[in-house]
Amino acid sequence: MIRNESGLWTFESWNGRHAVPHAFAPADAWGGFDAHRHEDRARLRDAIDPSSRLVESHQTHSPHVADVTATTTSAELAEERLRGVDALVTRTRGVLLHAIAADCPLVFFADRDAGVVGLAHSGWRGTVRGVIAATVSRLVEVLGASRERLRAGIAPAAGGCCYEVGPEVVAQFEALPIRVGETLRPSARAGHARLDLERVIVALLEREGIAAERVEAARACTICGGARFHSHRRAQGRAGRMSGVIACASS
Ligand SMILES: [Zn+2]
């Protein structure tokens, strides 16, 4: 990913004919960013497209996906508060999809030729529950994206260097239909492991037909990455939130 003068990050490989408006806002964007603050979200929208309408959901680590149309509102999506919506997809111009995270990977999707984009919040629970496959299915089967063209990007998240998980989480990842390989590495505590969620997501995307060369992963760890990032784990639950935003290209 590359960083602009405001401190927003974008995927380097999403340029030229693959370009769609998108950004990841880390904790140090504009000298201090927290998605909990309405004015920071508004500033982010203005930086991408002031005429766009920001749409977000209530995230609960679910695998549920919502199609955002010209009339979908955040208030409407928040009505699904209990079930949750952790991925948004759209083919409607003028809509800016928004998701928040502090350690959980945000996964961006775009098929520029089909004019569709998506944004998934894929922490360990959502990943195990299938949010990646659910998002790709919706993009392809409902919005007309192609598995051969779709590109994906994974924003900074808890890395395999730091993200220790317990035996109950390890068991759920061992049961996923991917090669465990280096996604789980030994940790000092018995029965625990260090989980490389980014690598798991790359493998799951590949299973969905999105080849690794069409996936750009930030490879930046929010836990040991210092003040650039909000980290739920590092701040022991008192962290701010970072944002991902993406919209369809205007032409
Ligand atoms: Zn780390």
PDB file of C-alpha atoms and ligand atoms in Angstrom:
ATOM      1  CA  MET A   1       0.000   0.000   0.000  1.00  0.00           C
ATOM      2  CA  ILE A   2       1.082   3.576  -0.456  1.00  0.00           C
ATOM      3  CA  ARG A   3       0.482   6.549   1.821  1.00  0.00           C
ATOM      4  CA  ASN A   4      -0.566  10.007   0.596  1.00  0.00           C
ATOM      5  CA  GLU A   5       0.206  13.398   2.165  1.00  0.00           C
ATOM      6  CA  SER A   6      -2.907  13.206   4.413  1.00  0.00           C
ATOM      7  CA  GLY A   7      -1.754   9.836   5.739  1.00  0.00           C
ATOM      8  CA  LEU A   8      -4.416   7.807   3.889  1.00  0.00           C
ATOM      9  CA  TRP A   9      -3.298   4.467   2.455  1.00  0.00           C
ATOM     10  CA  THR A  10      -4.320   3.019  -0.908  1.00  0.00           C
ATOM     11  CA  PHE A  11      -3.505  -0.213  -2.741  1.00  0.00           C
ATOM     12  CA  GLU A  12      -0.560   0.346  -5.026  1.00  0.00           C
ATOM     13  CA  SER A  13      -1.652  -2.260  -7.585  1.00  0.00           C
ATOM     14  CA  TRP A  14      -5.117  -0.677  -7.935  1.00  0.00           C
ATOM     15  CA  ASN A  15      -3.991   1.888 -10.471  1.00  0.00           C
ATOM     16  CA  GLY A  16      -4.680   2.624 -14.133  1.00  0.00           C
ATOM     17  CA  ARG A  17      -7.535   0.546 -15.460  1.00  0.00           C
ATOM     18  CA  HIS A  18      -8.051  -1.060 -12.026  1.00  0.00           C
ATOM     19  CA  ALA A  19      -8.466   2.260 -10.183  1.00  0.00           C
ATOM     20  CA  VAL A  20     -11.525   2.832  -8.010  1.00  0.00           C
ATOM     21  CA  PRO A  21     -11.828   5.421  -5.234  1.00  0.00           C
ATOM     22  CA  HIS A  22     -10.786   3.803  -1.952  1.00  0.00           C
ATOM     23  CA  ALA A  23      -8.697   4.420   1.161  1.00  0.00           C
ATOM     24  CA  PHE A  24      -7.679   3.039   4.514  1.00  0.00           C
ATOM     25  CA  ALA A  25      -7.505   5.700   7.243  1.00  0.00           C
ATOM     26  CA  PRO A  26      -5.016   4.677   9.969  1.00  0.00           C
ATOM     27  CA  ALA A  27      -4.769   6.234  13.449  1.00  0.00           C
ATOM     28  CA  ASP A  28      -2.290   8.894  12.289  1.00  0.00           C
ATOM     29  CA  ALA A  29      -4.232  10.194   9.262  1.00  0.00           C
ATOM     30  CA  TRP A  30      -4.442  14.010   9.488  1.00  0.00           C
ATOM     31  CA  GLY A  31      -2.386  13.748  12.675  1.00  0.00           C
ATOM     32  CA  GLY A  32      -5.095  11.776  14.496  1.00  0.00           C
ATOM     33  CA  PHE A  33      -8.043   9.765  13.174  1.00  0.00           C
ATOM     34  CA  ASP A  34     -10.757   7.879  15.030  1.00  0.00           C
ATOM     35  CA  ALA A  35     -13.763   6.537  13.116  1.00  0.00           C
ATOM     36  CA  HIS A  36     -15.814   6.824  16.327  1.00  0.00           C
ATOM     37  CA  ARG A  37     -15.849  10.596  15.661  1.00  0.00           C
ATOM     38  CA  HIS A  38     -18.482  11.709  13.181  1.00  0.00           C
ATOM     39  CA  GLU A  39     -16.309  14.619  11.971  1.00  0.00           C
ATOM     40  CA  ASP A  40     -13.441  12.258  11.145  1.00  0.00           C
ATOM     41  CA  ARG A  41     -15.746  10.062   9.049  1.00  0.00           C
ATOM     42  CA  ALA A  42     -17.067  13.182   7.278  1.00  0.00           C
ATOM     43  CA  ARG A  43     -13.515  14.332   6.579  1.00  0.00           C
ATOM     44  CA  LEU A  44     -12.672  10.968   5.096  1.00  0.00           C
ATOM     45  CA  ARG A  45     -15.755  11.081   2.856  1.00  0.00           C
ATOM     46  CA  ASP A  46     -14.818  14.605   1.713  1.00  0.00           C
ATOM     47  CA  ALA A  47     -11.289  13.445   0.878  1.00  0.00           C
ATOM     48  CA  ILE A  48     -12.648  10.753  -1.438  1.00  0.00           C
ATOM     49  CA  ASP A  49     -15.732  12.486  -2.886  1.00  0.00           C
ATOM     50  CA  PRO A  50     -17.648  15.237  -1.025  1.00  0.00           C
ATOM     51  CA  SER A  51     -20.751  14.536  -3.115  1.00  0.00           C
ATOM     52  CA  SER A  52     -20.880  10.873  -2.064  1.00  0.00           C
ATOM     53  CA  ARG A  53     -23.108   9.372   0.601  1.00  0.00           C
ATOM     54  CA  LEU A  54     -21.301   7.340   3.282  1.00  0.00           C
ATOM     55  CA  VAL A  55     -23.076   4.071   4.137  1.00  0.00           C
ATOM     56  CA  GLU A  56     -22.052   1.822   7.028  1.00  0.00           C
ATOM     57  CA  SER A  57     -23.477  -1.142   8.930  1.00  0.00           C
ATOM     58  CA  HIS A  58     -23.479  -2.378  12.505  1.00  0.00           C
ATOM     59  CA  GLN A  59     -20.617  -4.916  12.499  1.00  0.00           C
ATOM     60  CA  THR A  60     -20.928  -8.011  14.688  1.00  0.00           C
ATOM     61  CA  HIS A  61     -18.329 -10.436  13.209  1.00  0.00           C
ATOM     62  CA  SER A  62     -21.090 -12.064  11.151  1.00  0.00           C
ATOM     63  CA  PRO A  63     -20.880 -13.461   7.589  1.00  0.00           C
ATOM     64  CA  HIS A  64     -23.858 -11.362   6.427  1.00  0.00           C
ATOM     65  CA  VAL A  65     -23.632  -9.190   3.326  1.00  0.00           C
ATOM     66  CA  ALA A  66     -25.864  -6.270   2.323  1.00  0.00           C
ATOM     67  CA  ASP A  67     -26.344  -4.854  -1.179  1.00  0.00           C
ATOM     68  CA  VAL A  68     -26.235  -1.071  -0.963  1.00  0.00           C
ATOM     69  CA  THR A  69     -28.502   0.680  -3.476  1.00  0.00           C
ATOM     70  CA  ALA A  70     -29.252   4.356  -4.072  1.00  0.00           C
ATOM     71  CA  THR A  71     -31.848   4.243  -1.277  1.00  0.00           C
ATOM     72  CA  THR A  72     -30.059   2.100   1.339  1.00  0.00           C
ATOM     73  CA  THR A  73     -29.269   4.034   4.530  1.00  0.00           C
ATOM     74  CA  SER A  74     -26.979   3.326   7.465  1.00  0.00           C
ATOM     75  CA  ALA A  75     -30.036   3.615   9.757  1.00  0.00           C
ATOM     76  CA  GLU A  76     -31.746   0.843   7.818  1.00  0.00           C
ATOM     77  CA  LEU A  77     -28.634  -1.367   8.032  1.00  0.00           C
ATOM     78  CA  ALA A  78     -28.376  -0.662  11.777  1.00  0.00           C
ATOM     79  CA  GLU A  79     -31.827  -2.198  12.226  1.00  0.00           C
ATOM     80  CA  GLU A  80     -30.073  -5.523  11.688  1.00  0.00           C
ATOM     81  CA  ARG A  81     -28.186  -4.813  14.906  1.00  0.00           C
ATOM     82  CA  LEU A  82     -28.522  -8.300  16.387  1.00  0.00           C
ATOM     83  CA  ARG A  83     -27.713 -10.311  13.293  1.00  0.00           C
ATOM     84  CA  GLY A  84     -25.174  -7.791  12.045  1.00  0.00           C
ATOM     85  CA  VAL A  85     -23.913  -6.958   8.584  1.00  0.00           C
ATOM     86  CA  ASP A  86     -20.147  -7.231   8.119  1.00  0.00           C
ATOM     87  CA  ALA A  87     -19.830  -6.825   4.377  1.00  0.00           C
ATOM     88  CA  LEU A  88     -21.260  -4.254   2.004  1.00  0.00           C
ATOM     89  CA  VAL A  89     -21.365  -4.516  -1.785  1.00  0.00           C
ATOM     90  CA  THR A  90     -22.634  -2.068  -4.387  1.00  0.00           C
ATOM     91  CA  ARG A  91     -22.860  -1.195  -8.049  1.00  0.00           C
ATOM     92  CA  THR A  92     -24.425   2.212  -7.304  1.00  0.00           C
ATOM     93  CA  ARG A  93     -22.330   5.279  -8.033  1.00  0.00           C
ATOM     94  CA  GLY A  94     -22.290   8.030  -5.405  1.00  0.00           C
ATOM     95  CA  VAL A  95     -22.299   5.574  -2.494  1.00  0.00           C
ATOM     96  CA  LEU A  96     -19.199   5.335  -0.292  1.00  0.00           C
ATOM     97  CA  LEU A  97     -19.041   2.009   1.565  1.00  0.00           C
ATOM     98  CA  HIS A  98     -17.519   2.386   5.059  1.00  0.00           C
ATOM     99  CA  ALA A  99     -16.278  -0.187   7.595  1.00  0.00           C
ATOM    100  CA  ILE A 100     -14.253   0.130  10.791  1.00  0.00           C
ATOM    101  CA  ALA A 101     -11.579  -1.959  12.493  1.00  0.00           C
ATOM    102  CA  ALA A 102      -8.800  -1.997  15.069  1.00  0.00           C
ATOM    103  CA  ASP A 103      -6.855  -5.267  14.431  1.00  0.00           C
ATOM    104  CA  CYS A 104      -9.486  -7.005  12.259  1.00  0.00           C
ATOM    105  CA  PRO A 105      -8.641  -7.119   8.537  1.00  0.00           C
ATOM    106  CA  LEU A 106     -10.785  -4.991   6.229  1.00  0.00           C
ATOM    107  CA  VAL A 107     -10.934  -6.644   2.822  1.00  0.00           C
ATOM    108  CA  PHE A 108     -11.585  -4.455  -0.222  1.00  0.00           C
ATOM    109  CA  PHE A 109     -13.001  -5.807  -3.508  1.00  0.00           C
ATOM    110  CA  ALA A 110     -13.330  -4.291  -6.971  1.00  0.00           C
ATOM    111  CA  ASP A 111     -14.192  -5.387 -10.476  1.00  0.00           C
ATOM    112  CA  ARG A 112     -13.725  -2.138 -12.348  1.00  0.00           C
ATOM    113  CA  ASP A 113     -15.057  -3.516 -15.651  1.00  0.00           C
ATOM    114  CA  ALA A 114     -18.304  -4.721 -14.039  1.00  0.00           C
ATOM    115  CA  GLY A 115     -18.538  -1.489 -12.010  1.00  0.00           C
ATOM    116  CA  VAL A 116     -18.888  -3.233  -8.650  1.00  0.00           C
ATOM    117  CA  VAL A 117     -17.077  -2.883  -5.310  1.00  0.00           C
ATOM    118  CA  GLY A 118     -17.262  -4.465  -1.871  1.00  0.00           C
ATOM    119  CA  LEU A 119     -15.840  -4.089   1.631  1.00  0.00           C
ATOM    120  CA  ALA A 120     -15.741  -6.842   4.251  1.00  0.00           C
ATOM    121  CA  HIS A 121     -14.838  -6.770   7.960  1.00  0.00           C
ATOM    122  CA  SER A 122     -13.092 -10.120   8.384  1.00  0.00           C
ATOM    123  CA  GLY A 123     -11.813 -10.668  11.927  1.00  0.00           C
ATOM    124  CA  TRP A 124     -11.196 -14.245  13.072  1.00  0.00           C
ATOM    125  CA  ARG A 125     -14.874 -14.910  13.829  1.00  0.00           C
ATOM    126  CA  GLY A 126     -16.198 -13.493  10.541  1.00  0.00           C
ATOM    127  CA  THR A 127     -13.452 -15.320   8.644  1.00  0.00           C
ATOM    128  CA  VAL A 128     -14.344 -18.672  10.234  1.00  0.00           C
ATOM    129  CA  ARG A 129     -18.062 -18.012   9.653  1.00  0.00           C
ATOM    130  CA  GLY A 130     -17.479 -17.454   5.930  1.00  0.00           C
ATOM    131  CA  VAL A 131     -17.682 -13.706   5.305  1.00  0.00           C
ATOM    132  CA  ILE A 132     -15.097 -13.886   2.493  1.00  0.00           C
ATOM    133  CA  ALA A 133     -16.947 -16.532   0.448  1.00  0.00           C
ATOM    134  CA  ALA A 134     -20.289 -14.820   1.137  1.00  0.00           C
ATOM    135  CA  THR A 135     -18.987 -11.470  -0.110  1.00  0.00           C
ATOM    136  CA  VAL A 136     -17.452 -12.904  -3.282  1.00  0.00           C
ATOM    137  CA  SER A 137     -20.647 -14.876  -4.023  1.00  0.00           C
ATOM    138  CA  ARG A 138     -22.775 -11.762  -3.698  1.00  0.00           C
ATOM    139  CA  LEU A 139     -20.429  -9.718  -5.895  1.00  0.00           C
ATOM    140  CA  VAL A 140     -20.440 -12.386  -8.589  1.00  0.00           C
ATOM    141  CA  GLU A 141     -23.920 -13.895  -8.464  1.00  0.00           C
ATOM    142  CA  VAL A 142     -25.973 -10.783  -7.746  1.00  0.00           C
ATOM    143  CA  LEU A 143     -23.913  -7.827  -8.970  1.00  0.00           C
ATOM    144  CA  GLY A 144     -22.267  -9.411 -12.008  1.00  0.00           C
ATOM    145  CA  ALA A 145     -18.577  -9.306 -11.032  1.00  0.00           C
ATOM    146  CA  SER A 146     -16.230 -11.895 -12.525  1.00  0.00           C
ATOM    147  CA  ARG A 147     -14.078 -14.172 -10.362  1.00  0.00           C
ATOM    148  CA  GLU A 148     -11.368 -13.903 -13.046  1.00  0.00           C
ATOM    149  CA  ARG A 149     -11.307 -10.098 -12.853  1.00  0.00           C
ATOM    150  CA  LEU A 150     -12.027  -9.343  -9.189  1.00  0.00           C
ATOM    151  CA  ARG A 151      -9.181  -7.737  -7.276  1.00  0.00           C
ATOM    152  CA  ALA A 152      -8.886  -7.748  -3.501  1.00  0.00           C
ATOM    153  CA  GLY A 153      -6.873  -5.752  -0.998  1.00  0.00           C
ATOM    154  CA  ILE A 154      -6.263  -6.419   2.695  1.00  0.00           C
ATOM    155  CA  ALA A 155      -5.641  -3.444   5.001  1.00  0.00           C
ATOM    156  CA  PRO A 156      -3.233  -3.449   7.987  1.00  0.00           C
ATOM    157  CA  ALA A 157      -4.414  -5.847  10.718  1.00  0.00           C
ATOM    158  CA  ALA A 158      -3.153  -7.949  13.609  1.00  0.00           C
ATOM    159  CA  GLY A 159      -0.182  -9.837  12.127  1.00  0.00           C
ATOM    160  CA  GLY A 160       1.182 -13.331  12.470  1.00  0.00           C
ATOM    161  CA  CYS A 161       4.079 -11.791  14.438  1.00  0.00           C
ATOM    162  CA  CYS A 162       1.813 -10.855  17.383  1.00  0.00           C
ATOM    163  CA  TYR A 163      -1.686 -12.251  17.127  1.00  0.00           C
ATOM    164  CA  GLU A 164      -1.797 -15.036  19.697  1.00  0.00           C
ATOM    165  CA  VAL A 165      -4.975 -17.113  19.849  1.00  0.00           C
ATOM    166  CA  GLY A 166      -6.121 -19.896  22.176  1.00  0.00           C
ATOM    167  CA  PRO A 167      -6.845 -23.584  21.514  1.00  0.00           C
ATOM    168  CA  GLU A 168     -10.541 -23.055  20.711  1.00  0.00           C
ATOM    169  CA  VAL A 169      -9.640 -20.593  17.948  1.00  0.00           C
ATOM    170  CA  VAL A 170      -6.786 -22.773  16.662  1.00  0.00           C
ATOM    171  CA  ALA A 171      -9.221 -25.694  16.265  1.00  0.00           C
ATOM    172  CA  GLN A 172     -11.600 -23.603  14.156  1.00  0.00           C
ATOM    173  CA  PHE A 173      -8.811 -22.509  11.815  1.00  0.00           C
ATOM    174  CA  GLU A 174      -7.488 -26.056  11.504  1.00  0.00           C
ATOM    175  CA  ALA A 175     -10.976 -27.041  10.302  1.00  0.00           C
ATOM    176  CA  LEU A 176     -10.999 -24.512   7.434  1.00  0.00           C
ATOM    177  CA  PRO A 177     -10.686 -25.975   3.911  1.00  0.00           C
ATOM    178  CA  ILE A 178      -7.238 -24.463   3.300  1.00  0.00           C
ATOM    179  CA  ARG A 179      -3.683 -25.594   3.884  1.00  0.00           C
ATOM    180  CA  VAL A 180      -2.838 -24.574   7.460  1.00  0.00           C
ATOM    181  CA  GLY A 181       0.858 -24.203   6.554  1.00  0.00           C
ATOM    182  CA  GLU A 182       2.282 -21.042   8.040  1.00  0.00           C
ATOM    183  CA  THR A 183      -1.092 -19.551   8.980  1.00  0.00           C
ATOM    184  CA  LEU A 184      -0.658 -20.975  12.500  1.00  0.00           C
ATOM    185  CA  ARG A 185       2.761 -20.811  14.095  1.00  0.00           C
ATOM    186  CA  PRO A 186       3.896 -21.888  17.547  1.00  0.00           C
ATOM    187  CA  SER A 187       3.626 -19.441  20.428  1.00  0.00           C
ATOM    188  CA  ALA A 188       5.210 -19.571  23.880  1.00  0.00           C
ATOM    189  CA  ARG A 189       1.979 -20.563  25.654  1.00  0.00           C
ATOM    190  CA  ALA A 190       0.913 -24.194  25.536  1.00  0.00           C
ATOM    191  CA  GLY A 191      -1.974 -24.905  23.139  1.00  0.00           C
ATOM    192  CA  HIS A 192      -1.833 -21.381  21.752  1.00  0.00           C
ATOM    193  CA  ALA A 193      -0.636 -20.256  18.330  1.00  0.00           C
ATOM    194  CA  ARG A 194       0.143 -17.083  16.433  1.00  0.00           C
ATOM    195  CA  LEU A 195      -2.475 -16.647  13.740  1.00  0.00           C
ATOM    196  CA  ASP A 196      -1.621 -15.057  10.385  1.00  0.00           C
ATOM    197  CA  LEU A 197      -5.154 -14.019   9.450  1.00  0.00           C
ATOM    198  CA  GLU A 198      -3.984 -12.141   6.364  1.00  0.00           C
ATOM    199  CA  ARG A 199      -2.464 -15.336   4.955  1.00  0.00           C
ATOM    200  CA  VAL A 200      -5.673 -17.237   5.760  1.00  0.00           C
ATOM    201  CA  ILE A 201      -7.717 -14.639   3.877  1.00  0.00           C
ATOM    202  CA  VAL A 202      -5.403 -14.806   0.848  1.00  0.00           C
ATOM    203  CA  ALA A 203      -5.927 -18.600   0.791  1.00  0.00           C
ATOM    204  CA  LEU A 204      -9.706 -18.242   1.128  1.00  0.00           C
ATOM    205  CA  LEU A 205      -9.776 -15.662  -1.682  1.00  0.00           C
ATOM    206  CA  GLU A 206      -7.792 -18.042  -3.866  1.00  0.00           C
ATOM    207  CA  ARG A 207     -10.393 -20.753  -3.166  1.00  0.00           C
ATOM    208  CA  GLU A 208     -13.023 -18.302  -4.429  1.00  0.00           C
ATOM    209  CA  GLY A 209     -11.149 -17.863  -7.709  1.00  0.00           C
ATOM    210  CA  ILE A 210      -9.291 -14.655  -6.842  1.00  0.00           C
ATOM    211  CA  ALA A 211      -5.692 -15.574  -7.620  1.00  0.00           C
ATOM    212  CA  ALA A 212      -2.952 -14.370  -5.270  1.00  0.00           C
ATOM    213  CA  GLU A 213      -1.524 -12.041  -7.947  1.00  0.00           C
ATOM    214  CA  ARG A 214      -4.812 -10.100  -7.847  1.00  0.00           C
ATOM    215  CA  VAL A 215      -4.623  -9.684  -4.064  1.00  0.00           C
ATOM    216  CA  GLU A 216      -2.581  -6.937  -2.418  1.00  0.00           C
ATOM    217  CA  ALA A 217      -1.950  -7.466   1.283  1.00  0.00           C
ATOM    218  CA  ALA A 218      -0.632  -4.609   3.415  1.00  0.00           C
ATOM    219  CA  ARG A 219       1.652  -6.899   5.486  1.00  0.00           C
ATOM    220  CA  ALA A 220       1.570  -4.326   8.310  1.00  0.00           C
ATOM    221  CA  CYS A 221       0.778  -5.392  11.883  1.00  0.00           C
ATOM    222  CA  THR A 222      -1.523  -3.145  13.913  1.00  0.00           C
ATOM    223  CA  ILE A 223      -0.399  -4.643  17.242  1.00  0.00           C
ATOM    224  CA  CYS A 224       3.346  -3.941  16.895  1.00  0.00           C
ATOM    225  CA  GLY A 225       2.984  -1.114  14.324  1.00  0.00           C
ATOM    226  CA  GLY A 226       2.981   1.618  16.970  1.00  0.00           C
ATOM    227  CA  ALA A 227       1.048   4.915  16.908  1.00  0.00           C
ATOM    228  CA  ARG A 228       0.226   4.587  13.208  1.00  0.00           C
ATOM    229  CA  PHE A 229      -2.520   2.128  14.135  1.00  0.00           C
ATOM    230  CA  HIS A 230      -5.368   1.670  16.587  1.00  0.00           C
ATOM    231  CA  SER A 231      -5.099  -1.799  18.108  1.00  0.00           C
ATOM    232  CA  HIS A 232      -7.834  -3.365  20.204  1.00  0.00           C
ATOM    233  CA  ARG A 233      -5.388  -5.976  21.481  1.00  0.00           C
ATOM    234  CA  ARG A 234      -2.589  -3.507  22.332  1.00  0.00           C
ATOM    235  CA  ALA A 235      -4.985  -1.002  23.981  1.00  0.00           C
ATOM    236  CA  GLN A 236      -6.774  -3.818  25.838  1.00  0.00           C
ATOM    237  CA  GLY A 237     -10.161  -2.907  24.387  1.00  0.00           C
ATOM    238  CA  ARG A 238      -9.932   0.877  24.695  1.00  0.00           C
ATOM    239  CA  ALA A 239      -8.752   1.596  21.166  1.00  0.00           C
ATOM    240  CA  GLY A 240     -10.141   4.012  18.587  1.00  0.00           C
ATOM    241  CA  ARG A 241     -11.153   2.686  15.197  1.00  0.00           C
ATOM    242  CA  MET A 242      -9.620   2.949  11.725  1.00  0.00           C
ATOM    243  CA  SER A 243     -11.691   3.128   8.541  1.00  0.00           C
ATOM    244  CA  GLY A 244     -11.920   1.589   5.136  1.00  0.00           C
ATOM    245  CA  VAL A 245     -13.898   3.272   2.360  1.00  0.00           C
ATOM    246  CA  ILE A 246     -14.535   2.309  -1.257  1.00  0.00           C
ATOM    247  CA  ALA A 247     -16.799   3.495  -4.062  1.00  0.00           C
ATOM    248  CA  CYS A 248     -17.542   2.614  -7.674  1.00  0.00           C
ATOM    249  CA  ALA A 249     -15.502   4.530 -10.236  1.00  0.00           C
ATOM    250  CA  SER A 250     -17.357   7.524 -11.631  1.00  0.00           C
ATOM    251  CA  SER A 251     -16.958   6.404 -15.250  1.00  0.00           C
TER     252      SER A 251
HETATM  253 ZN    ZN B   1       3.144  -7.614  15.072  1.00  0.00          ZN
END
